Short mmCIF file of C-alpha atoms in Angstrom, two decimals:
data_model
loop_
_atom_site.label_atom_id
_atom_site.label_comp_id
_atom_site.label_asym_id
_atom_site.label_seq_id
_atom_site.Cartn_x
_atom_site.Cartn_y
_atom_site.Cartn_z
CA UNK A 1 -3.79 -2.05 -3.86
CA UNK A 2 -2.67 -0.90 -0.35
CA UNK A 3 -1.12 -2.86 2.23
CA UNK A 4 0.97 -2.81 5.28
CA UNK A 5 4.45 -4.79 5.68
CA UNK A 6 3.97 -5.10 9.65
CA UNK A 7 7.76 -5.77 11.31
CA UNK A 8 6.51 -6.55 15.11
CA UNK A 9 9.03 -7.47 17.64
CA UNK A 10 9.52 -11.13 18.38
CA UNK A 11 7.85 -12.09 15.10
CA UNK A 12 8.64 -12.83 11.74
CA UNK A 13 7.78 -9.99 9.04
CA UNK A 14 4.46 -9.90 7.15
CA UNK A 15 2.51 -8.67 4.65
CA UNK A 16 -1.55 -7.68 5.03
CA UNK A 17 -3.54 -6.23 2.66
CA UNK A 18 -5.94 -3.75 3.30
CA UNK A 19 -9.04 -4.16 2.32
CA UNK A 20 -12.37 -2.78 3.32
CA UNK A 21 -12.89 1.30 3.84
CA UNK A 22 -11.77 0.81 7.40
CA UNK A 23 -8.71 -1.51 9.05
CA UNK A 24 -8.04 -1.49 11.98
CA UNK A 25 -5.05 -2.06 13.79
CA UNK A 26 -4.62 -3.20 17.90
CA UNK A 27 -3.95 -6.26 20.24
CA UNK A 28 -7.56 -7.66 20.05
CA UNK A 29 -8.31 -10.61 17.61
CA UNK A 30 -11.32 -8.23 16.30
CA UNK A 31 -9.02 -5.87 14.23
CA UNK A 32 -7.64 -6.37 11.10
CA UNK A 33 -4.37 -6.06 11.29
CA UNK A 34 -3.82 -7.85 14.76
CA UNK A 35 -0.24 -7.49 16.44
CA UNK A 36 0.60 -9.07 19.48
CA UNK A 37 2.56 -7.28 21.93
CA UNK A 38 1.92 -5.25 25.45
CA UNK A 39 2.62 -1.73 24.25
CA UNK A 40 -0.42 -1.86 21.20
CA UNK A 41 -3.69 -0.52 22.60
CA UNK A 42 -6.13 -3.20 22.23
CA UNK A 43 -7.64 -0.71 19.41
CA UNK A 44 -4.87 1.48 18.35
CA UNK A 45 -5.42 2.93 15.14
CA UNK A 46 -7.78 2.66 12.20
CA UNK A 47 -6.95 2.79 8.07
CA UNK A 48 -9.86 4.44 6.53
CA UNK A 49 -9.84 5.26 2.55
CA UNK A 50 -11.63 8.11 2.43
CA UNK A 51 -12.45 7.87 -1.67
CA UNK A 52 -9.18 9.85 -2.96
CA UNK A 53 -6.42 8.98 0.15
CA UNK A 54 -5.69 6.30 3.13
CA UNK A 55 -6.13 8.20 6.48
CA UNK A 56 -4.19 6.98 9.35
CA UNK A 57 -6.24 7.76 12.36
CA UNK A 58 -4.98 7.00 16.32
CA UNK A 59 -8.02 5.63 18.29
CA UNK A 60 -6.74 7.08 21.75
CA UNK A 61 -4.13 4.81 22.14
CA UNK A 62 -2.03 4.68 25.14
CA UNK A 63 1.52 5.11 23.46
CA UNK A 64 0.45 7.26 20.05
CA UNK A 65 0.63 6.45 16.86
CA UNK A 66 3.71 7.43 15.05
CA UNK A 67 3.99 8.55 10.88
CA UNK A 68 8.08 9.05 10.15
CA UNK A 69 8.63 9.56 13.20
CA UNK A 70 6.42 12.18 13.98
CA UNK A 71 3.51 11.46 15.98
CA UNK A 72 -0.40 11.78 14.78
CA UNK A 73 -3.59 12.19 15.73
CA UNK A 74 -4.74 11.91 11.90
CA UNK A 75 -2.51 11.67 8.65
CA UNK A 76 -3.15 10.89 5.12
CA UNK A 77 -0.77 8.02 4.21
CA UNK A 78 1.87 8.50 1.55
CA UNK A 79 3.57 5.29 -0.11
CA UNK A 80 6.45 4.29 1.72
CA UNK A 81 5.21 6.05 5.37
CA UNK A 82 6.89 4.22 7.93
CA UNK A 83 4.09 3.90 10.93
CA UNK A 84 4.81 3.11 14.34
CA UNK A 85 2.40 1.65 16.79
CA UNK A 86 3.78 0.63 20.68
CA UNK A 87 6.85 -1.21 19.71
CA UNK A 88 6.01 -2.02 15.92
CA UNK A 89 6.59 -1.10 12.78
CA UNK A 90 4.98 -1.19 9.83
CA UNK A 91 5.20 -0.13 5.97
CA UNK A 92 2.37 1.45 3.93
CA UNK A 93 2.75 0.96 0.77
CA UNK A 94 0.35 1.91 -1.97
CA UNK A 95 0.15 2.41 -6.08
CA UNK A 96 -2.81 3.41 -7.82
CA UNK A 97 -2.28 0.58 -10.63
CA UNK A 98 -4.75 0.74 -13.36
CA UNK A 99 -6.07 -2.57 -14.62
CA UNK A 100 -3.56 -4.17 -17.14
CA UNK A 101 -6.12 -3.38 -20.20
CA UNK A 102 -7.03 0.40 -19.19
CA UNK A 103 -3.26 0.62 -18.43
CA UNK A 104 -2.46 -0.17 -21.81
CA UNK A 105 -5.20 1.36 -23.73
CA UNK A 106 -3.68 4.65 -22.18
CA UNK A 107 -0.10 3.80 -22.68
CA UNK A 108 -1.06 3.54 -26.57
CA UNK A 109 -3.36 6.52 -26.75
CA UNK A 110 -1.84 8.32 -29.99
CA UNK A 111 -0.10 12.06 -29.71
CA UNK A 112 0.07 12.15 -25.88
CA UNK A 113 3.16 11.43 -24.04
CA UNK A 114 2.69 9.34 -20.34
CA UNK A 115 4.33 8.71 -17.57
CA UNK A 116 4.17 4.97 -17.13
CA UNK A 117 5.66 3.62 -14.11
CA UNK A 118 8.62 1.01 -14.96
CA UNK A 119 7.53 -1.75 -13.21
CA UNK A 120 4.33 -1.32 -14.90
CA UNK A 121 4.92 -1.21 -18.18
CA UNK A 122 6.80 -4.69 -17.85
CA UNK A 123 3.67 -6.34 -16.48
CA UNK A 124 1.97 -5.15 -19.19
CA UNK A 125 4.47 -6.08 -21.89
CA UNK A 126 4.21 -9.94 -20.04
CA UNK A 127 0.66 -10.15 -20.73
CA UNK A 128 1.02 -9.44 -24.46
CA UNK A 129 0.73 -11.73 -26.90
CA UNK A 130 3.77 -12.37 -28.59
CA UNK A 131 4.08 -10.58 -32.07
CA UNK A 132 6.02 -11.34 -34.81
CA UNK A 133 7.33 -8.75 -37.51
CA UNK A 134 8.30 -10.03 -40.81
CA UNK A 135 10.20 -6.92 -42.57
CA UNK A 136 10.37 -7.36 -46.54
CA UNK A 137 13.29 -5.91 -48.44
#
């Protein structure tokens, strides 16, 4: 799931997920990802998933849209991209989780070795029944 940690000046920090193939993200009420302050275009920039990667795209915003610093007219979204828009920030953040089942029917696939992300692999191991072993002598 992708989402956006949005740290606006003059407001507390929150979290939005993004859902949909488009968010948008501006002063008016009608985006998605609202944020109220003077120096956000009314409709600054749009999310898009574009079936393999989140695309950052500036709308023609007065004061750009920003990616690490480095300002875009289109980027594809990394997890972790800090994104600035007027005098906000914001956090994408994104993991391509598989479902806890298909997770774990690949974790246990026999003769290959994965990669399993830590965090993960705990979730996983929570939603396990617990199993007892009884070892005989």
């Amino acid at each position: 799931m992708a989402r956006l940690i949005i740290l606006a000046r003059n407001s507390s920090v929150r979290q939005v997920n993004i859902a949909g193939p488009i968010t948008t993200i501006g002063r008016s009420g009608s985006n998605g990802v609202c944020i109220d302050s003077q120096r956000v275009s009314r409709h600054h920039a749009a999310i898009e998933w574009t079936g393999d990667s989140f695309v950052l795209t500036d709308m023609g915003s007065r004061n750009g849209t920003y990616v690490n610093n480095q300002k875009v007219t289109a980027h594809a979204l990394a997890n972790g991209d800090a994104i600035t828009v007027g005098d906000c920030q914001l956090r994408f953040l994104y993991s391509r989780m598989l479902p806890p089942v298909d997770a774990l029917r690949l974790m246990t696939r026999p003769g290959e070795l994965l990669e399993v992300d830590a965090q993960m692999a705990r979730s996983i191991v929570r939603r396990l029944p617990e199993r007892r072993f009884v070892f005989a002598r």
